[in-house]
mmCIF file of C-alpha atoms in Angstrom:
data_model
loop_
_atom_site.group_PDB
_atom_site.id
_atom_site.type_symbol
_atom_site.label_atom_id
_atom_site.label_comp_id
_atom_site.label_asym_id
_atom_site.label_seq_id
_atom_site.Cartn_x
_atom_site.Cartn_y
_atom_site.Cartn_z
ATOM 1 C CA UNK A 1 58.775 -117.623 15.963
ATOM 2 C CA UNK A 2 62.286 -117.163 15.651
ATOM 3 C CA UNK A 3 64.968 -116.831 18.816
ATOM 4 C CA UNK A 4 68.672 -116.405 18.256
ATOM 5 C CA UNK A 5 70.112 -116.557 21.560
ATOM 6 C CA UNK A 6 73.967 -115.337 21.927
ATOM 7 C CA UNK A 7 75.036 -117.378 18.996
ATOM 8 C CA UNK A 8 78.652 -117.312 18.035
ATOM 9 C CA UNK A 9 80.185 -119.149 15.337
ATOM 10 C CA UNK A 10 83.960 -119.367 14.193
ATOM 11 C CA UNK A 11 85.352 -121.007 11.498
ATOM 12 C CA UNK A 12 88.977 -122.654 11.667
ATOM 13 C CA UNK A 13 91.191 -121.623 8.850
ATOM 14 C CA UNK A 14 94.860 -121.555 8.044
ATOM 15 C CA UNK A 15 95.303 -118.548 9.061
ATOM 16 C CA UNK A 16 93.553 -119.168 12.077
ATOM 17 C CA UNK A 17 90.271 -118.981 13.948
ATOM 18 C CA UNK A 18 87.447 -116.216 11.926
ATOM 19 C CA UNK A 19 84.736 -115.133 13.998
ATOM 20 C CA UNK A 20 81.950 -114.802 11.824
ATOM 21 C CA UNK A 21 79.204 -113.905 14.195
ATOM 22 C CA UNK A 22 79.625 -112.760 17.377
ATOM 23 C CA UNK A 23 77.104 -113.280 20.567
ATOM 24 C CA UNK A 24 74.212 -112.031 18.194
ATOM 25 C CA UNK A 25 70.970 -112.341 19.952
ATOM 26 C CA UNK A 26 67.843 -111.747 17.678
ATOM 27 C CA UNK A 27 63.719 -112.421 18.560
ATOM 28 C CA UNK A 28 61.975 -112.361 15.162
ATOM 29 C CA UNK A 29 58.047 -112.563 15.578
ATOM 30 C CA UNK A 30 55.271 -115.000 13.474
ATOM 31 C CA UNK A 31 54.767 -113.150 10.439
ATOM 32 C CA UNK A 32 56.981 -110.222 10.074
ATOM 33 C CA UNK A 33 59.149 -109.735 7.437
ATOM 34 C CA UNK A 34 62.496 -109.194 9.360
ATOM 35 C CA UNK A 35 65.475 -107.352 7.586
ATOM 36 C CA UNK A 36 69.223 -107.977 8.453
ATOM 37 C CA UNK A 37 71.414 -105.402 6.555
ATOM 38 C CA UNK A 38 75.582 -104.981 6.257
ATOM 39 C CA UNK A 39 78.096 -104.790 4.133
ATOM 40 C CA UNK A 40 80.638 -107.904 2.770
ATOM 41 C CA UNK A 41 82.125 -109.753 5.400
ATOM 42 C CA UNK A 42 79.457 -108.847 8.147
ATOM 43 C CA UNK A 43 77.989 -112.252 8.966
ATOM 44 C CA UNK A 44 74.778 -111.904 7.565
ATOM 45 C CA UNK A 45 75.112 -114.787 5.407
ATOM 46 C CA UNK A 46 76.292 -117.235 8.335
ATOM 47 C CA UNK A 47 73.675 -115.752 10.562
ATOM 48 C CA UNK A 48 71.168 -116.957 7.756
ATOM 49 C CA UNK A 49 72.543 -120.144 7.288
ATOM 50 C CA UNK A 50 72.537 -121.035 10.983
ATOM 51 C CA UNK A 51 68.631 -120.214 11.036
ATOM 52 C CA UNK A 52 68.119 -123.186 8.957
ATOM 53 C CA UNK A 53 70.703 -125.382 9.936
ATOM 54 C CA UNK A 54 73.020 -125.281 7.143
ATOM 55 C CA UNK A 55 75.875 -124.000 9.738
ATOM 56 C CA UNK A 56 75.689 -125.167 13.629
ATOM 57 C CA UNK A 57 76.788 -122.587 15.880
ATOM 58 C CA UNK A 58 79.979 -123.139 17.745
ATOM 59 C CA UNK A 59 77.956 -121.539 20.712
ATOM 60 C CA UNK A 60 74.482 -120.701 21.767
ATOM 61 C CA UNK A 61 71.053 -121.761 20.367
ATOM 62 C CA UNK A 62 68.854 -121.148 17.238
ATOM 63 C CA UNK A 63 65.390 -122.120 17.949
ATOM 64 C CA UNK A 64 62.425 -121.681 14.859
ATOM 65 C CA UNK A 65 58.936 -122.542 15.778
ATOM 66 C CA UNK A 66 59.542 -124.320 19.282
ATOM 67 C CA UNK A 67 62.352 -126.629 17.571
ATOM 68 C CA UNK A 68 66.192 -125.614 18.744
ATOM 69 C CA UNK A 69 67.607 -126.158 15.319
ATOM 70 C CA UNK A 70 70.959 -125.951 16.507
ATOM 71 C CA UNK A 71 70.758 -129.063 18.778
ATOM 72 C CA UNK A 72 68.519 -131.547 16.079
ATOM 73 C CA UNK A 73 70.372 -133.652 12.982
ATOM 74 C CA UNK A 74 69.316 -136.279 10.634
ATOM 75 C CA UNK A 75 65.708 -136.808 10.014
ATOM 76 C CA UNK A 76 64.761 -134.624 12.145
ATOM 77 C CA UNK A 77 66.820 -131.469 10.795
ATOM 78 C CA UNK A 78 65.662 -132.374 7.143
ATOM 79 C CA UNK A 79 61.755 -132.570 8.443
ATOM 80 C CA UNK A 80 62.351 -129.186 9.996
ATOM 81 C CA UNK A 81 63.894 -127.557 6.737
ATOM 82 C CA UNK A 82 60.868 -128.361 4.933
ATOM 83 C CA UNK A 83 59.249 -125.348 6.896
ATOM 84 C CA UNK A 84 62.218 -123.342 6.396
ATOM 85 C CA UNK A 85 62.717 -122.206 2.814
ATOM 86 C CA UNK A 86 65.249 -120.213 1.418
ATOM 87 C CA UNK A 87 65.911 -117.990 -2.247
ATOM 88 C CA UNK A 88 69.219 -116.893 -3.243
ATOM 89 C CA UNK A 89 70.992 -114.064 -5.618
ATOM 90 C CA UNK A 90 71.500 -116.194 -7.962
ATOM 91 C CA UNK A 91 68.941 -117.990 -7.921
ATOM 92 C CA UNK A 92 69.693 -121.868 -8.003
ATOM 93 C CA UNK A 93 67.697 -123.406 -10.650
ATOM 94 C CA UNK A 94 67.673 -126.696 -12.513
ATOM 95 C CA UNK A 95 68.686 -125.692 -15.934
ATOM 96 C CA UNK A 96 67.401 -129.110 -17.179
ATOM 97 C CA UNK A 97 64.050 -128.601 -15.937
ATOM 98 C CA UNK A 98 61.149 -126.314 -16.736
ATOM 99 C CA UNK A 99 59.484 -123.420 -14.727
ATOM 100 C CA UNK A 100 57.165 -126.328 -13.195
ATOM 101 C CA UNK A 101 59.375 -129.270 -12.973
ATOM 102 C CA UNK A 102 61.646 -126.738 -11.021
ATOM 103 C CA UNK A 103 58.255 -125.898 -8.684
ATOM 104 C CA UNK A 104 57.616 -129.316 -8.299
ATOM 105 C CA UNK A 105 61.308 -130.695 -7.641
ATOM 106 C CA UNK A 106 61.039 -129.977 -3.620
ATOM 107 C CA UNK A 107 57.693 -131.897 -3.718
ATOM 108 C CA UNK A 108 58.480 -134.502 -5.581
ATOM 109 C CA UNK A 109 61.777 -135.159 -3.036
ATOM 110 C CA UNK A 110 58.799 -135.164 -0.104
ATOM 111 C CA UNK A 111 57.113 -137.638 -2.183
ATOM 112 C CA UNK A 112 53.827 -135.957 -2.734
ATOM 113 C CA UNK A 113 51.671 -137.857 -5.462
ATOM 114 C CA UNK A 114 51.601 -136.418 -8.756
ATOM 115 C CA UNK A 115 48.022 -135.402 -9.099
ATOM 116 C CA UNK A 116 48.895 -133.260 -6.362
ATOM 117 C CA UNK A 117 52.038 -131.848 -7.569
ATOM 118 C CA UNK A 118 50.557 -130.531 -10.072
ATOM 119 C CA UNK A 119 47.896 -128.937 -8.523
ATOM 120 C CA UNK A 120 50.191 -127.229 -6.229
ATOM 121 C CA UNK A 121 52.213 -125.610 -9.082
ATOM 122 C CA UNK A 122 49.575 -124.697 -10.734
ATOM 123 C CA UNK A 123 48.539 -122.675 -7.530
ATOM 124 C CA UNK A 124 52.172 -121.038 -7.172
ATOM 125 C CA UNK A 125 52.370 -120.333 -11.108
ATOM 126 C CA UNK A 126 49.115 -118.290 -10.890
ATOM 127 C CA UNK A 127 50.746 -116.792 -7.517
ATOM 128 C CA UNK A 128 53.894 -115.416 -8.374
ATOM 129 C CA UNK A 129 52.796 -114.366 -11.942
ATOM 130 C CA UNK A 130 53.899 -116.925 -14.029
ATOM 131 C CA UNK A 131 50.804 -117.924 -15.859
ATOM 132 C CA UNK A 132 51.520 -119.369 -19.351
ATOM 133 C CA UNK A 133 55.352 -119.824 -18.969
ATOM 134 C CA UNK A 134 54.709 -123.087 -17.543
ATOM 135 C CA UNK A 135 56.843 -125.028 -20.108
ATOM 136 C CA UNK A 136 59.788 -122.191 -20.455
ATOM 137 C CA UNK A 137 63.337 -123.187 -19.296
ATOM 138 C CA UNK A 138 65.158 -120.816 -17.079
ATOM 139 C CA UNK A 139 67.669 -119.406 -20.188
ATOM 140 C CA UNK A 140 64.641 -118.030 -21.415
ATOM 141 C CA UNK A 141 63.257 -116.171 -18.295
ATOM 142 C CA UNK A 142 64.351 -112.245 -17.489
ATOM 143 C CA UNK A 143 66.327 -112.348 -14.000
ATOM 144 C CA UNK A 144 62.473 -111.408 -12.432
ATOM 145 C CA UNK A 145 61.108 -114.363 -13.666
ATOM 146 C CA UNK A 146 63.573 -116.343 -12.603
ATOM 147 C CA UNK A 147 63.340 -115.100 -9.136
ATOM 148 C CA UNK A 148 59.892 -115.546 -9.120
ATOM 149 C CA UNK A 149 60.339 -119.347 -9.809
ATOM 150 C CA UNK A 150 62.559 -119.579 -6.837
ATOM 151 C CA UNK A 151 60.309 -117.879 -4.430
ATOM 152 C CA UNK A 152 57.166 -120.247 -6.091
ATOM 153 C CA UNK A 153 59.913 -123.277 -5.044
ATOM 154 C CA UNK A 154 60.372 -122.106 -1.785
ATOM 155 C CA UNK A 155 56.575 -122.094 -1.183
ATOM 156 C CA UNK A 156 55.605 -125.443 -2.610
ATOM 157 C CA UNK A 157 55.970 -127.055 0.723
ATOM 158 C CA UNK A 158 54.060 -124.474 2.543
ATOM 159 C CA UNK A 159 57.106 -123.219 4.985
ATOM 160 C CA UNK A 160 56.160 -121.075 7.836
ATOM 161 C CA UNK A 161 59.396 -119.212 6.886
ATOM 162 C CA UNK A 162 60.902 -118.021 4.140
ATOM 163 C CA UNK A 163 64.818 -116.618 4.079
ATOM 164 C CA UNK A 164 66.077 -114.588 1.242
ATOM 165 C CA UNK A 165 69.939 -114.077 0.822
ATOM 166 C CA UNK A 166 70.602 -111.295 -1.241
ATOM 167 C CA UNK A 167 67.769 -112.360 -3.376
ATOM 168 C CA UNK A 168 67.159 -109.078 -5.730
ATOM 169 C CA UNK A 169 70.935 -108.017 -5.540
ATOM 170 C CA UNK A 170 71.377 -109.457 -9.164
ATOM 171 C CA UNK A 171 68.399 -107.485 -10.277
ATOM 172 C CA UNK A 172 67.548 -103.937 -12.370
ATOM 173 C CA UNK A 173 66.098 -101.420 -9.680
ATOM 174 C CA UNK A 174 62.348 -101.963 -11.509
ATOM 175 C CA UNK A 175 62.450 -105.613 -11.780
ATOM 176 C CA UNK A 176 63.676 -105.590 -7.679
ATOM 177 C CA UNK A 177 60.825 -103.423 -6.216
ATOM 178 C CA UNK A 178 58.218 -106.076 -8.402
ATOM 179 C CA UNK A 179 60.257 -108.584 -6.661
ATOM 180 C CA UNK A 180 59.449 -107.035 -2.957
ATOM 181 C CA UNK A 181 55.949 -106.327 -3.600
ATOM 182 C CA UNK A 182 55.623 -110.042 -4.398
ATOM 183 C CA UNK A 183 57.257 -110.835 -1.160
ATOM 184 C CA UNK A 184 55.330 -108.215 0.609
ATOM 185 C CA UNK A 185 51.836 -109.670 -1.169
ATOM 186 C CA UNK A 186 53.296 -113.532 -0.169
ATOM 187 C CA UNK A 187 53.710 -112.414 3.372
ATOM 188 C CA UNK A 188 50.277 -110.490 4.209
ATOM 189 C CA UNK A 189 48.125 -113.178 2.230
ATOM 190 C CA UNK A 190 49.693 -116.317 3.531
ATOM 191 C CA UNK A 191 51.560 -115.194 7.171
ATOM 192 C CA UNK A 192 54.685 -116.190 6.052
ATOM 193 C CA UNK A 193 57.643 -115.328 8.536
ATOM 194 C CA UNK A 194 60.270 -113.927 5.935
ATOM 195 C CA UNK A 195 64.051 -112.596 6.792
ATOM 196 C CA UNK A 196 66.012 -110.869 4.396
ATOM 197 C CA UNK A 197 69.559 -110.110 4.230
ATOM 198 C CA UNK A 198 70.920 -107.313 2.233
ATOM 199 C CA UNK A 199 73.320 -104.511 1.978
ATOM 200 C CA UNK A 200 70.737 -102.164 0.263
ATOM 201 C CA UNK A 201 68.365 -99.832 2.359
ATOM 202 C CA UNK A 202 66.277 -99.293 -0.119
ATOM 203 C CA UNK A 203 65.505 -103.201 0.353
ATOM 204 C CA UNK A 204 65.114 -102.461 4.109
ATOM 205 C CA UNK A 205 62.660 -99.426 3.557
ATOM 206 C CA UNK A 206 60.192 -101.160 1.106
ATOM 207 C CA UNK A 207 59.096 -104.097 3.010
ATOM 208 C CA UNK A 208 60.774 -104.717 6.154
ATOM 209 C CA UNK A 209 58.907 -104.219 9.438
ATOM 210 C CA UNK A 210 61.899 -104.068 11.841
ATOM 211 C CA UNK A 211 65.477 -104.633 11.103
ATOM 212 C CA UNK A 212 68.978 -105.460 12.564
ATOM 213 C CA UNK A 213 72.149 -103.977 11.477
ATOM 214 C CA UNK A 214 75.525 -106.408 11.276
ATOM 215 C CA UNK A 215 78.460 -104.989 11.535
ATOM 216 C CA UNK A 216 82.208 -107.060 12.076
ATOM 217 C CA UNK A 217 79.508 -110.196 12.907
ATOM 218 C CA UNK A 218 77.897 -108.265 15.690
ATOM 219 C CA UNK A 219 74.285 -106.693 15.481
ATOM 220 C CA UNK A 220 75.090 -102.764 16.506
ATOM 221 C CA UNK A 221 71.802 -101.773 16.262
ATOM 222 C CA UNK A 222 68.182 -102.917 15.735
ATOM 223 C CA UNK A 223 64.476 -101.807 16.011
ATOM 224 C CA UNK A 224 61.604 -100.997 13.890
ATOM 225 C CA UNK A 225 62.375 -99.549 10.364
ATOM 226 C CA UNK A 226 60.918 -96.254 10.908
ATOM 227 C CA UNK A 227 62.536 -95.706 14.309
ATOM 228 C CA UNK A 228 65.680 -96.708 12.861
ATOM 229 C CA UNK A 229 65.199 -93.883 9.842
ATOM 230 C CA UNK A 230 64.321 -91.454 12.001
ATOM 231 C CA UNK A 231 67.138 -91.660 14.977
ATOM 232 C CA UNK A 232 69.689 -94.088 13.683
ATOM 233 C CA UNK A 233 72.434 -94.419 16.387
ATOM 234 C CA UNK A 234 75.873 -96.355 14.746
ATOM 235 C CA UNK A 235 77.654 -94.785 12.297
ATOM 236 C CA UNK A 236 77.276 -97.492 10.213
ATOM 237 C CA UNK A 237 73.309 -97.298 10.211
ATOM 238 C CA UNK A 238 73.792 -93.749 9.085
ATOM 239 C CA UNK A 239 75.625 -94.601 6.253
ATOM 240 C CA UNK A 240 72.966 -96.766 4.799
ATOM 241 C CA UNK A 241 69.902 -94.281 5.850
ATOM 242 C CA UNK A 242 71.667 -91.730 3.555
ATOM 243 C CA UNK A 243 71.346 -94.170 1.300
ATOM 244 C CA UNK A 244 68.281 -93.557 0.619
ATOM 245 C CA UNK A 245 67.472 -90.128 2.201
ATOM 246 C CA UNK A 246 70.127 -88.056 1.405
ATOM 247 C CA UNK A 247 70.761 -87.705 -2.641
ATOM 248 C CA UNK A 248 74.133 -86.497 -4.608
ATOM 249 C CA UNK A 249 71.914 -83.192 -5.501
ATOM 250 C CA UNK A 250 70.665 -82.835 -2.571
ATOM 251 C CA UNK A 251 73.886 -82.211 -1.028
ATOM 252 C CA UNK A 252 75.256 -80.448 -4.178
ATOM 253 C CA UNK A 253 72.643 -77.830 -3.329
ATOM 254 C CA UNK A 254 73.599 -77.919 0.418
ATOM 255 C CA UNK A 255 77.735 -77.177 -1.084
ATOM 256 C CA UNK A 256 76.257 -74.569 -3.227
ATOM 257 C CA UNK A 257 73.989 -72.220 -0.683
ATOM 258 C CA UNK A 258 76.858 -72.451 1.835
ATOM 259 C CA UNK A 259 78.942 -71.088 -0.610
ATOM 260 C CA UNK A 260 76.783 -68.533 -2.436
ATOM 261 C CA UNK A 261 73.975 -67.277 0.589
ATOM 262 C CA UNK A 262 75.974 -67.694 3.676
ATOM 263 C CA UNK A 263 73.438 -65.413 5.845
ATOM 264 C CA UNK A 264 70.962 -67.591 7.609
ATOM 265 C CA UNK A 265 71.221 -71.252 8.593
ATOM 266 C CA UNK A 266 70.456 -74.381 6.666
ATOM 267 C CA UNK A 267 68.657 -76.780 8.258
ATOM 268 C CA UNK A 268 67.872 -80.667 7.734
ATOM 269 C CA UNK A 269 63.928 -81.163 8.793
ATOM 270 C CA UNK A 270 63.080 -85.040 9.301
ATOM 271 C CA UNK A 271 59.506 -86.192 9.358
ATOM 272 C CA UNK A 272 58.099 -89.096 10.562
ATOM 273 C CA UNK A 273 54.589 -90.536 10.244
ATOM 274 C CA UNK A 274 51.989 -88.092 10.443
ATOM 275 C CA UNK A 275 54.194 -85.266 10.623
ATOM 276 C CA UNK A 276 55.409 -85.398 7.149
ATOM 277 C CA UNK A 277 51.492 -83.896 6.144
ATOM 278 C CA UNK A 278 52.070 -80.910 8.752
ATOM 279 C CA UNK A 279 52.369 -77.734 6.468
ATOM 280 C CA UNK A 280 55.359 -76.316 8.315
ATOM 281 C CA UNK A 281 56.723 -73.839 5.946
ATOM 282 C CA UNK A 282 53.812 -71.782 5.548
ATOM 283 C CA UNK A 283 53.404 -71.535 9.254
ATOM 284 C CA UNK A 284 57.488 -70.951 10.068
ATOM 285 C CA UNK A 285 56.793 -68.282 7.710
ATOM 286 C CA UNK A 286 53.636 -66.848 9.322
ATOM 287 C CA UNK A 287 54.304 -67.082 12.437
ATOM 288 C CA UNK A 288 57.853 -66.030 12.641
ATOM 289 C CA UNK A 289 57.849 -63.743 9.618
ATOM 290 C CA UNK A 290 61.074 -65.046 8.474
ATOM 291 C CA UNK A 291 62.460 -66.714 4.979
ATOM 292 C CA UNK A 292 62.400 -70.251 4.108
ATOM 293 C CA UNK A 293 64.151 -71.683 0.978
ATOM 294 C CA UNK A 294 64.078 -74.908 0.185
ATOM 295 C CA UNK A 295 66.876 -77.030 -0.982
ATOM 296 C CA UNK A 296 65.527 -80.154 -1.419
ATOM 297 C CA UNK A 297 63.024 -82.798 -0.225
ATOM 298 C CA UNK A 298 62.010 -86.438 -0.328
ATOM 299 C CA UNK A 299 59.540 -88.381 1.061
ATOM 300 C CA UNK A 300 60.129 -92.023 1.451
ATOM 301 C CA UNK A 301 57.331 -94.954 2.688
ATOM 302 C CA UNK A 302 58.330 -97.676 4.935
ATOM 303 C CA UNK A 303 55.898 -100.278 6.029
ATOM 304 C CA UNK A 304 54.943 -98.225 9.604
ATOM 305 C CA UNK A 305 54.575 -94.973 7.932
ATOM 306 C CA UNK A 306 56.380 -92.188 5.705
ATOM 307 C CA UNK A 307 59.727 -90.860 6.603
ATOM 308 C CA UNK A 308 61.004 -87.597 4.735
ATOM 309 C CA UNK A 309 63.803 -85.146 4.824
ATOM 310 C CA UNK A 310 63.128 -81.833 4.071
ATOM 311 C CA UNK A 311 66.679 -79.439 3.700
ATOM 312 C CA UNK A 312 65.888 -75.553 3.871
ATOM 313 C CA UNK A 313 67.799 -72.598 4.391
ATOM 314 C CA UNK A 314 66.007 -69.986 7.538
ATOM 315 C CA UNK A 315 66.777 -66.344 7.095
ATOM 316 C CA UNK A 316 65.787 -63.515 9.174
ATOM 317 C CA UNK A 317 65.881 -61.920 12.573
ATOM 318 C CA UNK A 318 68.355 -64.317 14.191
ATOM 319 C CA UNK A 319 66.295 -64.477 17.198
ATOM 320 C CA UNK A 320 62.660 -64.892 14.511
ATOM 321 C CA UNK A 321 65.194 -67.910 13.696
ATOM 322 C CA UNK A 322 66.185 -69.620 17.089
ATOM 323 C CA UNK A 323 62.048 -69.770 17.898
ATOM 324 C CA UNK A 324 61.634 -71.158 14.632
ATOM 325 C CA UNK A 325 63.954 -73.567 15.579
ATOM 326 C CA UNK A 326 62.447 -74.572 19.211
ATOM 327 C CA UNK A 327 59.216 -74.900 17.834
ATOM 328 C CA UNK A 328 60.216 -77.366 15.237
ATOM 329 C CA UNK A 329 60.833 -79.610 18.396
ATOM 330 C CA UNK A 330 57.630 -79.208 19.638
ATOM 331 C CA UNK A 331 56.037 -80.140 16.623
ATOM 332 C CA UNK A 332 58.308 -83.445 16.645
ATOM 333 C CA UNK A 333 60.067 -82.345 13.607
ATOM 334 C CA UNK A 334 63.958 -83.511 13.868
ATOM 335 C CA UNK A 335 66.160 -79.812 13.262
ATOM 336 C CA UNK A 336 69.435 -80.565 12.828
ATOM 337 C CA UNK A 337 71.687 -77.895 11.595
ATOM 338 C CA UNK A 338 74.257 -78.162 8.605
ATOM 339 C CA UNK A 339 77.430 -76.573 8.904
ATOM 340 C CA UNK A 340 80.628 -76.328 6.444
#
């Protein structure tokens, strides 16, 4: 669906030339919902912009659906954008204009009739959850709602993709995970190709099937979500799966057992998938008659499958321990050791 191939752009300033992305190749399949995720000043938001043509690379290609977007201008470029949607942070609305004159605007600049403008609004109303504030402005809409309008925009000309820049970073935590199950629901009921740019894993974890990882304008790492939870490889990828795995009590209770019960060794236990239903405390504790105290635990869902964390202190015959330890392995349970 989508193939970035060793695109590079670089912007000319005063102070010189700034690299924004650097030789990033990405291959983005029909009807996944793809996740890009960095920090300020990584390059997501160029990379995003060159997937619809807004920014022409100053090397390599950009092709979406069969079409090299990177090469085509004109009529041609605005045709293709009409597959290509986009929603934004702050979500871009016509102020003048109701919820469904701002549904209809894109349609009426393709110059569908009116009878059918309306019929298509009505369908996007009823599917992002407007029904009945039809005839609202957006100063009277919660941030959700507003959102919601832009994604029912971005739909009215049936894209086959949909990109979304930072779209629920100006939202409460609630009103952002109704905003992803939307997207999630938009994307298994109509197919819709959707990458999402964010600096929040949390974003990454709810909805994403596979995501890439920007650092300085380069991708340093990229694969499915879950694989990516379980063994993430650049430091900056572990940064953002503590994020979410890894909470301020959890290692508040990892500074105080250190400190207070230093016999023993305290262990971080990562589950993936099916493991995370193994009962693996009662059997460390059967089978190797030792002591198992747990510090904390969370389970979190991505779209492939649960990943959880699991941080407990082993006590006992030191070498009870060690086999507790090997067996973990065997069991494809990640064991890594915590240490002062």
């Amino acid at each position: 669906m989508i193939e970035v191939k060793d695109v590079t752009k670089v912007y000319k300033t005063k102070n010189g030339e700034l690299t924004a992305v650097d030789h990033v190749s990405l291959s983005i399949q029909k009807g996944e919902i793809f996740g890009i995720i960095g920090y300020s000043g990584a390059g997501k938001s160029t990379l995003i912009r060159l997937l619809n043509g807004l920014e022409k690379p100053t090397s390599g290609s950009v092709v979406v659906n069969d079409l090299e977007i990177s090469s085509i201008k004109g009529k041609e470029l605005r045709k293709a954008r009409q597959k290509i949607s986009m929603i934004f942070q702050h979500f871009n609305l016509l102020w003048s204009r109701t919820v469904a004159e701002n549904i209809a605007f894109p349609l009426e600049i393709a110059g569908v009739p009116k009878a059918e403008r309306e019929k298509r609004v009505k369908e996007l109303i009823e599917l992002v959850g407007l029904k009945g504030r039809e005839d609202a402005y957006p100063s009277q809409l919660s941030g959700g709602q507003k959102q919601r309008v832009g994604i029912a925009r971005a739909l009215a000309n049936n894209p086959e993709v949909l990109l979304c820049d930072e779209a629920t970073s100006a939202l409460d935590p609630e009103t952002t995970d109704s905003i992803l199950s939307l997207l999630s629901d938009i994307n298994e009921r109509l197919g819709l190709t959707i990458v999402l740019i964010t600096h929040e894993m949390h974003v990454i974890r709810k909805i994403c099937h596979r995501v890439a990882v920007m650092q300085a304008g380069r991708i340093v790492e990229q694969g499915s979500v879950l694989e990516v939870f379980r063994n993430p490889q650049a430091e900056i990828t572990k940064n953002f799966v503590m994020q979410v795995s890894d909470s301020r009590e959890a290692k508040e209770a990892i500074k105080h057992i250190l400190k207070n019960y230093p016999a023993g060794k305290v262990v971080k236990l990562t589950f993936v998938g099916n493991t995370s239903g193994q009962p693996v405390i009662s059997y460390l504790i059967k089978e190797f008659q030792i002591n198992v105290n747990i510090l904390y635990g969370n389970i979190s869902e991505t779209m492939d499958g649960p990943y959880g964390t699991l941080i407990v202190q082993l006590d006992g015959d030191p070498e009870n321990v060690e086999k507790a330890m090997e067996k973990l392995k065997t069991m494809n349970i990640q064991a890594e050791v915590i240490t002062k």
